[in-house]
Short mmCIF file of C-alpha atoms in Angstrom, two decimals:
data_model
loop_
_atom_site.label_atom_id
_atom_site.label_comp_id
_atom_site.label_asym_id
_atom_site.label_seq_id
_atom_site.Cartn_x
_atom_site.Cartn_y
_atom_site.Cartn_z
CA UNK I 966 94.16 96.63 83.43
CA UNK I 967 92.37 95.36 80.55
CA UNK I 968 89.74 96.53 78.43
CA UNK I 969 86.65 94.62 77.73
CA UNK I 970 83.67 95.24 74.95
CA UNK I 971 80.30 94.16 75.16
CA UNK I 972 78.72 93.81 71.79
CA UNK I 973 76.43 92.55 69.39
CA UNK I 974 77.30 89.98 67.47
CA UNK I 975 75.37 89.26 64.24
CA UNK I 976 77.12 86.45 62.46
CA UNK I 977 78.25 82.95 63.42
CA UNK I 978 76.71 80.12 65.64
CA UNK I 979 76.39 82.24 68.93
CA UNK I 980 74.85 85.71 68.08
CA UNK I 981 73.56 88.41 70.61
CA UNK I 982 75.34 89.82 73.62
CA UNK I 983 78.89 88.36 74.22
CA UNK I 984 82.09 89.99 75.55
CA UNK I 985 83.73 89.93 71.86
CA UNK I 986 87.19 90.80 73.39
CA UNK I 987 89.71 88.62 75.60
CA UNK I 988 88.43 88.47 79.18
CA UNK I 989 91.43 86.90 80.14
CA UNK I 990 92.68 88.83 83.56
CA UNK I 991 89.32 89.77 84.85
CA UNK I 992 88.22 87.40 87.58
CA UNK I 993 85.27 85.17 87.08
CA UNK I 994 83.16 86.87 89.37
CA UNK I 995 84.00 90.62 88.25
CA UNK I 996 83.07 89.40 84.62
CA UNK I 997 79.76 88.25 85.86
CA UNK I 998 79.50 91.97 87.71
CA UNK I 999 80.63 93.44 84.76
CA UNK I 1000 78.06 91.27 82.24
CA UNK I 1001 75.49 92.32 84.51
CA UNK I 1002 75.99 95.55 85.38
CA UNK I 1003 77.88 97.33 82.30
CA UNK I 1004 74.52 98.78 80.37
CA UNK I 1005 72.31 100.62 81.26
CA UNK I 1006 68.47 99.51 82.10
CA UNK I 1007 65.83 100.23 81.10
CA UNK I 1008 63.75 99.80 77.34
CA UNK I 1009 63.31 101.94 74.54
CA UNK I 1010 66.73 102.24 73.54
CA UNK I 1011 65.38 101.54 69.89
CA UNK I 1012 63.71 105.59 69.93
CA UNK I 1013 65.44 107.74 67.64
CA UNK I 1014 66.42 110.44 70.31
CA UNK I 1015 68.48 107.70 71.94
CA UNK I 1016 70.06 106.32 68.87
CA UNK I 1017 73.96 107.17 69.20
CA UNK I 1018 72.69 108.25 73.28
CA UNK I 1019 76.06 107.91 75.15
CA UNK I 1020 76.14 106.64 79.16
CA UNK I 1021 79.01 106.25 81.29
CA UNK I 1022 78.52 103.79 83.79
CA UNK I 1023 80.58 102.70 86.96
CA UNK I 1024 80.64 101.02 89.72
CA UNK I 1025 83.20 98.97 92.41
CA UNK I 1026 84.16 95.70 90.83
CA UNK I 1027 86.53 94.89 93.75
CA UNK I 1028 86.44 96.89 97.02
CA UNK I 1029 89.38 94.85 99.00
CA UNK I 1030 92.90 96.43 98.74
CA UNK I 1031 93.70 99.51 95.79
CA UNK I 1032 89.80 98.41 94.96
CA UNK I 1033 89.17 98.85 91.38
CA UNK I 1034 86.24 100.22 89.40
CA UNK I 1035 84.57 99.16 86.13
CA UNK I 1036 84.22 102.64 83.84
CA UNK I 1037 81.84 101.86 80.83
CA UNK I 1038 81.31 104.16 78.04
CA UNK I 1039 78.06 102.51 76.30
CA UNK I 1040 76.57 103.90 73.48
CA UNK I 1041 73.01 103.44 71.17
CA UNK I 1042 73.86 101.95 68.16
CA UNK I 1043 71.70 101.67 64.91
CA UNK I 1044 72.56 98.04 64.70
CA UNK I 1045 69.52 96.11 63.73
CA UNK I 1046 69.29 92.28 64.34
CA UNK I 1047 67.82 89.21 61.65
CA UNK I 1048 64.18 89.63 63.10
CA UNK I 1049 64.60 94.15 62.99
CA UNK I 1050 64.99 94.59 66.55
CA UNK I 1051 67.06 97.67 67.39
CA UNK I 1052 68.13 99.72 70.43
CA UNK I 1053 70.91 97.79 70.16
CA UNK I 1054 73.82 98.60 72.58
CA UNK I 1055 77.70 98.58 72.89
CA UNK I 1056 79.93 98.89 76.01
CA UNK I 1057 83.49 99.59 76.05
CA UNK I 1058 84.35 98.85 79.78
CA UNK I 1059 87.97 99.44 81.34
CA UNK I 1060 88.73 97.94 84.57
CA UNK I 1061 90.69 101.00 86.42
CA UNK I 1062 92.14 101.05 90.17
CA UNK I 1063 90.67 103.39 92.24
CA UNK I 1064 93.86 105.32 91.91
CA UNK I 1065 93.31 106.43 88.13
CA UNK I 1066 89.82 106.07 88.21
CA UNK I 1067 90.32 109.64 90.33
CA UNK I 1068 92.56 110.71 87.80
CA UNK I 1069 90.02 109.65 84.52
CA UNK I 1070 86.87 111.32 86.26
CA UNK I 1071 89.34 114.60 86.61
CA UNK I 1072 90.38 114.32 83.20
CA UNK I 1073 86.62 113.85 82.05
CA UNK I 1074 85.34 116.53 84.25
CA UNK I 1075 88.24 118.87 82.67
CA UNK I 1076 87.12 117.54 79.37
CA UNK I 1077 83.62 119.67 79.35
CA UNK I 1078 83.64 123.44 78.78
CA UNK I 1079 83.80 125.35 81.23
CA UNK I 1080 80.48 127.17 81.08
CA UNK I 1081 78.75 123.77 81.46
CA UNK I 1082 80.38 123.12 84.13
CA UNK I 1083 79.74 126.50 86.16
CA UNK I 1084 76.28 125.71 84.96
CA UNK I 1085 76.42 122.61 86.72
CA UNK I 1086 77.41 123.81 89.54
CA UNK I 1087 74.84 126.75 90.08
CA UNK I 1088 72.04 123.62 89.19
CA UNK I 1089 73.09 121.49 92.28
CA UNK I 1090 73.52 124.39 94.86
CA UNK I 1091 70.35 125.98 93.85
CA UNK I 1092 69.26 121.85 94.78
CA UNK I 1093 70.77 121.03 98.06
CA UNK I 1094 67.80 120.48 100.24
CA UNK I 1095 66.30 118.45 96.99
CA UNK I 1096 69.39 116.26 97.69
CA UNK I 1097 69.33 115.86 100.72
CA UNK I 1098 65.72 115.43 101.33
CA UNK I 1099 64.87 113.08 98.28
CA UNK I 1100 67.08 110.58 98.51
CA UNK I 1101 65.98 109.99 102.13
CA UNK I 1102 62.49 109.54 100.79
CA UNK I 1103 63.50 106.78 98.45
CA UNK I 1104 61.52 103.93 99.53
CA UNK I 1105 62.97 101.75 96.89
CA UNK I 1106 66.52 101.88 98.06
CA UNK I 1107 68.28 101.16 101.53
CA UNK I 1108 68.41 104.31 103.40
CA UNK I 1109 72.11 103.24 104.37
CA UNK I 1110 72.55 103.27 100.26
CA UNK I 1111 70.22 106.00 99.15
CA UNK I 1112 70.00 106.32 95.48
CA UNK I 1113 69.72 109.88 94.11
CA UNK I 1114 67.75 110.27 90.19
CA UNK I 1115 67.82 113.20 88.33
CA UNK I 1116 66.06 114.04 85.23
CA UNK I 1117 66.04 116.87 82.79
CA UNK I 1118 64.24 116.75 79.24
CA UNK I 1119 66.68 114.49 77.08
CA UNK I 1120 68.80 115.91 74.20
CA UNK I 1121 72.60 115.20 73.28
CA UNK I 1122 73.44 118.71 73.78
CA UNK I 1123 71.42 118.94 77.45
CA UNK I 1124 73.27 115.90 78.35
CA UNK I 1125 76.92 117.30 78.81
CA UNK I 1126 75.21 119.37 81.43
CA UNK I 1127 73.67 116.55 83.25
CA UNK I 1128 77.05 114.81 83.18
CA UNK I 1129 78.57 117.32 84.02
CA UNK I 1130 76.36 117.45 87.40
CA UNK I 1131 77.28 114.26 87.81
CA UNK I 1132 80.66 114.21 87.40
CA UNK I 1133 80.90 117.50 89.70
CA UNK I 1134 79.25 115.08 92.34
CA UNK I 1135 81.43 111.79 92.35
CA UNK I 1136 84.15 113.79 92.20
CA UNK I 1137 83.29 115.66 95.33
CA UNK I 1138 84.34 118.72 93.81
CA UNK I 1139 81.87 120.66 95.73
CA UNK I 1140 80.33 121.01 99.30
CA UNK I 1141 77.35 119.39 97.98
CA UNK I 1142 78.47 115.86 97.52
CA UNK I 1143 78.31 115.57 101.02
CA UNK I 1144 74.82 115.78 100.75
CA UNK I 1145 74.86 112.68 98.76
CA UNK I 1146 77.18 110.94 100.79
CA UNK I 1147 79.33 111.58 103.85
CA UNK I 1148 83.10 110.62 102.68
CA UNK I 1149 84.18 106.96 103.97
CA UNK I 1150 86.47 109.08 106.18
CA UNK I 1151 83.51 110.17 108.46
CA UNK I 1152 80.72 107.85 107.31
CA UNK I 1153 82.05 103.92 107.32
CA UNK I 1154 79.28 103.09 105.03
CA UNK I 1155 80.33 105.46 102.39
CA UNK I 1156 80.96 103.53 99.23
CA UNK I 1157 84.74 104.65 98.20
CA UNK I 1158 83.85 105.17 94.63
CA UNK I 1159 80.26 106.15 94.31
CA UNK I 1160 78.67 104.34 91.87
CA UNK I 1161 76.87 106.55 89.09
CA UNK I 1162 75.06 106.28 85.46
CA UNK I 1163 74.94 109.29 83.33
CA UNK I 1164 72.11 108.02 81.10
CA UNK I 1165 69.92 105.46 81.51
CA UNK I 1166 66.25 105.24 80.59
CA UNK I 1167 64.93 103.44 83.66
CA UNK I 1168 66.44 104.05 87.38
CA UNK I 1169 65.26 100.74 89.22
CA UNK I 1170 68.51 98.50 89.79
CA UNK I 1171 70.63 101.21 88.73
CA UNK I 1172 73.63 103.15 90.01
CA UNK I 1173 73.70 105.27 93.02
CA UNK I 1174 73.57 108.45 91.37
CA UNK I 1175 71.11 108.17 87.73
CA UNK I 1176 70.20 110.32 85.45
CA UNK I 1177 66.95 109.43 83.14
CA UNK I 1178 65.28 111.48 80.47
CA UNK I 1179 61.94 113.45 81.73
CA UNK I 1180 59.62 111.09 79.41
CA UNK I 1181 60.75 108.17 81.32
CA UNK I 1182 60.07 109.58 85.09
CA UNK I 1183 56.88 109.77 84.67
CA UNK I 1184 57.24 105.20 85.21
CA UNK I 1185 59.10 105.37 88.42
CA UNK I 1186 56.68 104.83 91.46
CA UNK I 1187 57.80 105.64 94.65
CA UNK I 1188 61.18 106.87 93.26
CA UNK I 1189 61.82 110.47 93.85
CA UNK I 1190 63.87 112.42 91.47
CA UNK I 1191 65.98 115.89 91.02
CA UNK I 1192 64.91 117.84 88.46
CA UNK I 1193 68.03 119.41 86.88
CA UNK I 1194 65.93 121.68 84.58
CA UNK D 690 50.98 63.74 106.59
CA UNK D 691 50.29 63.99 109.84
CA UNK D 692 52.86 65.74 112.49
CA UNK D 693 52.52 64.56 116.19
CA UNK D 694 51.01 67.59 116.96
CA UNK D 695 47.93 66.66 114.74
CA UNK D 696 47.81 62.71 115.56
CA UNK D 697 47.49 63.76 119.48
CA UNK D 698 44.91 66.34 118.96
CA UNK D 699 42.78 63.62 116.89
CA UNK D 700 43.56 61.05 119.42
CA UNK D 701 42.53 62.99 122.61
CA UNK D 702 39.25 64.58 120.22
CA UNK D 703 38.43 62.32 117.71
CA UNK D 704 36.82 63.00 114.53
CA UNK D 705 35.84 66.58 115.67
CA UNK D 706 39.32 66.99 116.13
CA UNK D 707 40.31 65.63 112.53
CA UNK D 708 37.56 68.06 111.31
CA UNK D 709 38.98 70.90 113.39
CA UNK D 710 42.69 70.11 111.88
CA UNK D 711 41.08 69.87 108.04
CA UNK D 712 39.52 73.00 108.82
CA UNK D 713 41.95 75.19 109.68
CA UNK D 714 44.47 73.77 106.84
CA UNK D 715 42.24 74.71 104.37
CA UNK D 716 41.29 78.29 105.79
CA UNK D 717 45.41 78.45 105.84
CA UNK D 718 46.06 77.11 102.36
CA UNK D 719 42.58 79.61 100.65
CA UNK D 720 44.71 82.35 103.09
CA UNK D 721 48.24 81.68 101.32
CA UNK D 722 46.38 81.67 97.87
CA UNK D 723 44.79 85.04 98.41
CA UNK D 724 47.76 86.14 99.49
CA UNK D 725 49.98 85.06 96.07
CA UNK D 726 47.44 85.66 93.78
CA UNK D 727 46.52 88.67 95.17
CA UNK D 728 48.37 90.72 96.79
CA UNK D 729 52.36 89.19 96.37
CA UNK D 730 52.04 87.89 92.88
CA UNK D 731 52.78 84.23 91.60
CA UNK D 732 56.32 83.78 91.39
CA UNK D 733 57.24 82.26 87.70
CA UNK D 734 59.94 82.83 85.44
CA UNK D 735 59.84 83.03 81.49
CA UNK D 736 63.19 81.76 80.05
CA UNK D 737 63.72 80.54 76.10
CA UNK D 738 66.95 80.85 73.26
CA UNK D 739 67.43 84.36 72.05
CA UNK D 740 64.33 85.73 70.00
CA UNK D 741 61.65 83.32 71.07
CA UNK D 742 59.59 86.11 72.57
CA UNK D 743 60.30 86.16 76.05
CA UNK D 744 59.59 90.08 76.24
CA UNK D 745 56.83 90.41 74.36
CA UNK D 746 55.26 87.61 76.35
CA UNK D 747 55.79 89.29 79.39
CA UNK D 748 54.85 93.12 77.74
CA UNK D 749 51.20 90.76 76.41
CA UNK D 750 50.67 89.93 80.00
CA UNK D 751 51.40 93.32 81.07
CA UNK D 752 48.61 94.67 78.80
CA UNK D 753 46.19 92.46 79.90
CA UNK D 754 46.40 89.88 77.49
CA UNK D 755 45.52 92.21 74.65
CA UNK D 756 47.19 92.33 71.58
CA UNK D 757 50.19 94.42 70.90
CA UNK D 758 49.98 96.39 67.89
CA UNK D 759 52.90 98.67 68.30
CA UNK D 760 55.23 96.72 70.55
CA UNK D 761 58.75 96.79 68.75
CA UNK D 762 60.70 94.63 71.28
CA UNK D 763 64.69 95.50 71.46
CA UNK D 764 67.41 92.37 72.47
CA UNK D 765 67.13 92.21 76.34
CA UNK D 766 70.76 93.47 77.23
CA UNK D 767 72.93 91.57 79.20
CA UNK D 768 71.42 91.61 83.21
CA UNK D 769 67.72 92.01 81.89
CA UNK D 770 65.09 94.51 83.12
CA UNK D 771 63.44 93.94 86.44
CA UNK D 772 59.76 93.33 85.72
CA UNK D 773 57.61 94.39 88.95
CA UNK D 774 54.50 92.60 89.77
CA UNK D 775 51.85 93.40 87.62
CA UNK D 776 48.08 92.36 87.95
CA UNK D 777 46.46 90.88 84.84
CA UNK D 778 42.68 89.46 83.86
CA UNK D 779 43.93 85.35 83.39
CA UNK D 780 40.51 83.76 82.13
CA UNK D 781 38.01 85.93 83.73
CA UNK D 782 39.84 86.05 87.24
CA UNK D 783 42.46 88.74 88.19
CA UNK D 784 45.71 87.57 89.12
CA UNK D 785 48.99 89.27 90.67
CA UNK D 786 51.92 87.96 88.37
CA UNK D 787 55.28 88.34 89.23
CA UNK D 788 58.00 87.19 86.60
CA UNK D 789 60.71 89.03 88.64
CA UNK D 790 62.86 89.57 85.47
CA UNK D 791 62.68 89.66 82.38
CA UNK D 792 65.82 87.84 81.22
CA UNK D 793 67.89 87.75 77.56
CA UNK D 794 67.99 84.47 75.79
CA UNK D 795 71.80 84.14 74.07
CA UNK D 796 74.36 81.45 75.31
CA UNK D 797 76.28 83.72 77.27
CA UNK D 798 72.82 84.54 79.56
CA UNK D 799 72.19 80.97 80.59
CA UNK D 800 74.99 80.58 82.83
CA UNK D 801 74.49 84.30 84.47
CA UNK D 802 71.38 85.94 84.33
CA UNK D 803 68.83 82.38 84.36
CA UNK D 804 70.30 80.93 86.80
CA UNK D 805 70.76 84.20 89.30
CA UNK D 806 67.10 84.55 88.03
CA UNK D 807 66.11 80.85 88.97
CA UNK D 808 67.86 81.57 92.38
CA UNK D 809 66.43 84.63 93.47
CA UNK D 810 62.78 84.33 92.27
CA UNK D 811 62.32 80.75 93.64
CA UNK D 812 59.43 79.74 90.76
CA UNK D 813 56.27 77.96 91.24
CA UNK D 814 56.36 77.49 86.92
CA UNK D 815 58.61 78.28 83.90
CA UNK D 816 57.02 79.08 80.76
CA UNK D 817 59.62 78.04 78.17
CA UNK D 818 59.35 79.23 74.88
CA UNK D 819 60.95 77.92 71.59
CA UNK D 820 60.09 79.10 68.06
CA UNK D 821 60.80 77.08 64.73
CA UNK D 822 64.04 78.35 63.87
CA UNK D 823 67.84 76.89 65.39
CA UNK D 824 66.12 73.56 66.52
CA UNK D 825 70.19 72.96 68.16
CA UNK D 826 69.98 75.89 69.66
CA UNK D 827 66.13 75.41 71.57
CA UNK D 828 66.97 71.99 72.59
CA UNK D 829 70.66 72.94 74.18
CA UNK D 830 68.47 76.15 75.70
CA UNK D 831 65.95 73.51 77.31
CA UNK D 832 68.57 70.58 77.82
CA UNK D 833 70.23 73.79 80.42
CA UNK D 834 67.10 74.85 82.10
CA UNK D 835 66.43 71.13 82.83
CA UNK D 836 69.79 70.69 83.97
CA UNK D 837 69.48 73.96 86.17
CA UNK D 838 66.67 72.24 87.88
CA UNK D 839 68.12 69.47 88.76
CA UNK D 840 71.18 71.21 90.05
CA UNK D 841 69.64 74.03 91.98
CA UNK D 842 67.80 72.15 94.76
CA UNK D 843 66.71 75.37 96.86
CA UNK D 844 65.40 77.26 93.68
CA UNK D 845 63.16 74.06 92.55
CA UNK D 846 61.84 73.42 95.96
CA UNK D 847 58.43 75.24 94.94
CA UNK D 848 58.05 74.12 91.21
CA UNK D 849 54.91 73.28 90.23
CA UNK D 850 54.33 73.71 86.59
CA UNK D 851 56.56 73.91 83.61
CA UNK D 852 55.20 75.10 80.30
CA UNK D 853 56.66 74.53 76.76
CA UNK D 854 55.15 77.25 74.37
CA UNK D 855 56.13 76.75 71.14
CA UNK D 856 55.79 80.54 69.76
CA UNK D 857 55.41 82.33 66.48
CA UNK D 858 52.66 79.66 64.98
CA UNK D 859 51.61 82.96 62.78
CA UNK D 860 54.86 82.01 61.11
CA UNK D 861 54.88 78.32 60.93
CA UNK D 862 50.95 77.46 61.38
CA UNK D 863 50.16 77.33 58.17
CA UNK D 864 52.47 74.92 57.03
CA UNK D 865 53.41 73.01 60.19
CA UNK D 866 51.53 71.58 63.69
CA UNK D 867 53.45 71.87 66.65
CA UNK D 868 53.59 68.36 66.79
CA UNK D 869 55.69 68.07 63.37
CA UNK D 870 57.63 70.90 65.22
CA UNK D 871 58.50 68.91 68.48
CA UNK D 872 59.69 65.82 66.29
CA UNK D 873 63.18 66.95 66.79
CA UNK D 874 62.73 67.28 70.48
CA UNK D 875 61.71 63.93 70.98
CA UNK D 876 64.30 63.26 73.84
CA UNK D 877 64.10 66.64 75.49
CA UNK D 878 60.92 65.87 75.85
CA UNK D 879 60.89 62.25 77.20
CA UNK D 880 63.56 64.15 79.44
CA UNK D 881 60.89 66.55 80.72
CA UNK D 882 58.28 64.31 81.75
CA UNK D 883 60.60 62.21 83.85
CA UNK D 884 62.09 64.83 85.42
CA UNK D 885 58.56 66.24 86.07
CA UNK D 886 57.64 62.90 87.68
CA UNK D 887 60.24 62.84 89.38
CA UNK D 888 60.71 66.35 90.61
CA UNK D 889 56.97 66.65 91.20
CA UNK D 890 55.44 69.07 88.60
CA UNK D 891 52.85 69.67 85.53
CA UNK D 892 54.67 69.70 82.33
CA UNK D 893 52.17 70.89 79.07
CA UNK D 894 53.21 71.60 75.17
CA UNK D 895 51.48 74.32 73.71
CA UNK D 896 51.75 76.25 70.08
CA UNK D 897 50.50 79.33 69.87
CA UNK D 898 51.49 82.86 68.73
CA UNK D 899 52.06 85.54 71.87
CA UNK D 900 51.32 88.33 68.86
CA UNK D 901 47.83 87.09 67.98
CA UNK D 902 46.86 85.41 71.20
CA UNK D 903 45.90 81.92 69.82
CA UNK D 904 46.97 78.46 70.07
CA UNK D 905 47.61 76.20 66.94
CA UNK D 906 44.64 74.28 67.72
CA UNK D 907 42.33 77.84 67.36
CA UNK D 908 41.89 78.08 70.88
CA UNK D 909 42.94 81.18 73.31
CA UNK D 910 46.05 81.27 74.56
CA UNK D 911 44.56 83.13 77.37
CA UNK D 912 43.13 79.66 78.25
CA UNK D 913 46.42 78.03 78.03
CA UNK D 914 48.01 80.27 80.60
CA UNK D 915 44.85 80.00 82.81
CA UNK D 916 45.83 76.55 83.00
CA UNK D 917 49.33 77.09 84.23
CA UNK D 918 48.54 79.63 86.87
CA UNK D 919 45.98 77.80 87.93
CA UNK D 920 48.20 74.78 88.37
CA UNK D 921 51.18 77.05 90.33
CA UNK D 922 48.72 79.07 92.63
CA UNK D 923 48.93 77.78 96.44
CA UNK D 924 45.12 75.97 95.98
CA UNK D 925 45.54 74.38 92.59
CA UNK D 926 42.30 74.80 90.37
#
C-alpha cells in the first residue's frame, strides 16, 4: 500500500500544506480522510517543548472488506514560513490493511523498553474505574463512540510512557481495553481498529483514544480526562 | 407573502387580524434573533488565500476585539481547528459568534476543508480576506468561493452578507488605498455584486489591519464588523 507525506512546501507557485508525494492508488475519498484527518489538532505547535514533538495518529480509512487503516507518524518541525510562522508540521502516513496494521502496532509496542511498558501497564490498572467511568461522562462525544483523553505533564522522555499506554490499549493487550471498548465480537458497534492519537495538543475532533499535554487540559470544557501521572 | 393560512384569518377578522398576524411575526422574528445572537451564535465563515489572516481574525474576535500583542499565529494544518462559539462585545452590544472552523488558506484547502466548511456551517456571511501580496492567487481564492456559492445551493440558502477585508493596511497603508489595491480585482468584483444581486446578499470592501484594529480610512474596524453582523443577524439592524 502506498505511502503518502504531508508537508510544507516553501518554494514554487503553490506553497503550504500539499501531499508532496504520488497519491496515485489512494481513493479520492480516503485522500480527503487522510488530508483531513492525518495531523493532529490543536495550536501551539510553534512552543519549543513541542518542536521535534512526535504523534502517531490512526484511524479506519476503509472499513468494508480486509478494511485498512491510515498510520501517521507526524512530527514538529522547526520549519519557518516567508511571514515567520512556525509549528510547522510533517506527516508520513502509510495506508496498512488491518492485517499488518496488527502486526506494526505489535512491532511498535515491542519497540519500547520493557520497563515502560510494565509501567504502563501498572498506570491503566491502577485507572480502570477512571476508564470506565469518564468516558461515559463525555458529553462531547456519542456515548455509542465514547472518546477517552489522557494527559500527563508533556516531555519527550514522559511520552514513550504515554504511548506506551496507548499502544497497550489498541492493542488489547490487557483486560482493560475492554473497558474502553467491548471487542466487535461482543459489541457490534465496536470500531475494528480503534482509532487513537498519541500526541495532540487539543482533544476536540480527535481520535478515540488522545493523549494531550497537562498545560493544554486545562481548555477542554466538558471533556473529562485520565490523568496518567 | 402571505400563506392561505394568513389571507383567511385577515379575511374572516380584518385589520385586527392583519395586526394580530404582524404581531406575532415580529415577536417570532425578535425571538429567532435572541436566540442567534444570543444564545446559538451567528453562523459565518472566514475564508481567504494562505496568510491573509484568517486566524488571527478569528483569535481578535476571540479576545474581544482587543489587540493582540503576543499572538504568533502557526499555518492552519490541513482539516483546521474547530472554533466553538465564542461571545464577543461587536460595537457596544454582545454577540454570540460562531465561525465553526477555522479553516487553512492554500490551494489544496479550497476544494476540501471550505467547501465541507461551507456545507456544514450553513453561513449567514463570509468575511473574505485578501492582503497585497499574490494578487493571482486572491482573485483565483475569491473567483472559488464565488463559484462555491453558486454551486452549493443548500449551503447559500441563508447568506446574507459577504465581506471583502482587504488586511494588513499596516503594511501597505502608507503607500497604497485599498482602492489602488482592488484595481486588479476589477472583475471579481463586478462578479460579486451581481452575484450578490442575484443571490440576495450585502456585499462591502473594507481595508483595514486585524493587528491594529483600524480601517484605511482611520475608522474602527470594530465598526466595520458591527456592520456585517448586524446585516446577518435574523432582525437586520
Amino acid at each position: 500500500m502506498p505511502t503518502l507525506t504531508l508537508d510544507y512546501v516553501l518554494e514554487g507557485r503553490q506553497r503550504g500544506y500539499q501531499f508532496t508525494s504520488d497519491t496515485r492508488g489512494v481513493a479520492p475519498d480516503q485522500l480527503k480522510l487522510i488530508w483531513r484527518n492525518a495531523i493532529p489538532r490543536g495550536s501551539a505547535w510553534s512552543d519549543p517543548a513541542y518542536r521535534g514533538a512526535r504523534s502517531l495518529k490512526c484511524f479506519t480509512v476503509d472499513d468494508a472488506g480486509a478494511g485498512s487503516v491510515a498510520v501517521c507518524d507526524v512530527i514538529g518541525t522547526d520549519q519557518v514560513d516567508e511571514v515567520g510562522r512556525t509549528g510547522i508540521r510533517r506527516a508520513v502516513i502509510q495506508v496498512m490493511r488491518y492485517a499488518e496494521y496488527q502486526a506494526f502496532l505489535r512491532e511498535r509496542l515491542a519497540a519500547i523498553p520493557a520497563a515502560v511498558i510494565r509501567d504502563a501497564e501498572r498506570a491503566l490498572y491502577a485507572r480502570n474505574w477512571d476508564l470506565l467511568l469518564k468516558k461515559h461522562s463525555n458529553a462531547v462525544h456519542s456515548p455509542l463512540k465514547p472518546q477517552t483523553v489522557f494527559t500527563d505533564d508533556y516531555s519527550p522522555e514522559r511520552w514513550r510512557f504515554v504511548e506506551a499506554c496507548l499502544l497497550l490499549l489498541v492493542t488489547r493487550a490487557t483486560v482493560l481495553t475492554n473497558l474502553i471498548e467491548v471487542t466487535p465480537k461482543v459489541n457490534p458497534f465496536a470500531d475494528r481498529a480503534l482509532s487513537f492519537t498519541t500526541l495532540a495538543l487539543d482533544a476536540r475532533e480527535e481520535s478515540r483514544l488522545v493523549a494531550i499535554p497537562a498545560a493544554k487540559a486545562a481548555g477542554l470544557r466538558g471533556i473529562p480526562v485520565v490523568n496518567l501521572g | 407573502m402571505t400563506t392561505l393560512f394568513e389571507r383567511v384569518f385577515v379575511s374572516v377578522f380584518g385589520q385586527t387580524g392583519r395586526d394580530f398576524i404582524d404581531g406575532l411575526q415580529r415577536s417570532s422574528s425578535s425571538l429567532s434573533d435572541f436566540v442567534y445572537v444570543k444564545v446559538f451564535g451567528l453562523p459565518f465563515i472566514v475564508l481567504g488565500a494562505r496568510q491573509t489572516g484568517k486566524t488571527t481574525l478569528i483569535e481578535w474576535m476571540r479576545h474581544n476585539l482587543h489587540e493582540l500583542d503576543s499572538f504568533a499565529p502557526e499555518p492552519t494544518a490541513p482539516g483546521g481547528d474547530s472554533v466553538p462559539a465564542f461571545s464577543a462585545r461587536i460595537g457596544g452590544e454582545g454577540m454570540r459568534l460562531k465561525p465553526t472552523r477555522d479553516v487553512g488558506g492554500e490551494y489544496d484547502m479550497w476544494e476540501t476543508d471550505w467547501v465541507e466548511l461551507f456545507r456544514v456551517a450553513k453561513p449567514r456571511g463570509i468575511i473574505f480576506l485578501v492582503d497585497h501580496t499574490d494578487v493571482l492567487a486572491h482573485k483565483d481564492a475569491l473567483n472559488f468561493v464565488m463559484n462555491m456559492i453558486d454551486e452549493e445551493i443548500e449551503a447559500k440558502r441563508n447568506l446574507k452578507a459577504f465581506l471583502v477585508l482587504v488586511n494588513k493596511s499596516d503594511l501597505w497603508g502608507g503607500k497604497l488605498s485599498a482602492d489602488d489595491l482592488l484595481h486588479s480585482y476589477g472583475n471579481e468584483v463586478k462578479r460579486l455584486k451581481n452575484q450578490a444581486a442575484r443571490v440576495g446578499y450585502q456585499t462591502w470592501i473594507v481595508g483595514g489591519s486585524v493587528r491594529d484594529g483600524v480601517t484605511d480610512s482611520g475608522e474602527t474596524l470594530t465598526a466595520s464588523l458591527r456592520t456585517f453582523f448586524n446585516a446577518i443577524r435574523p432582525k437586520p439592524r
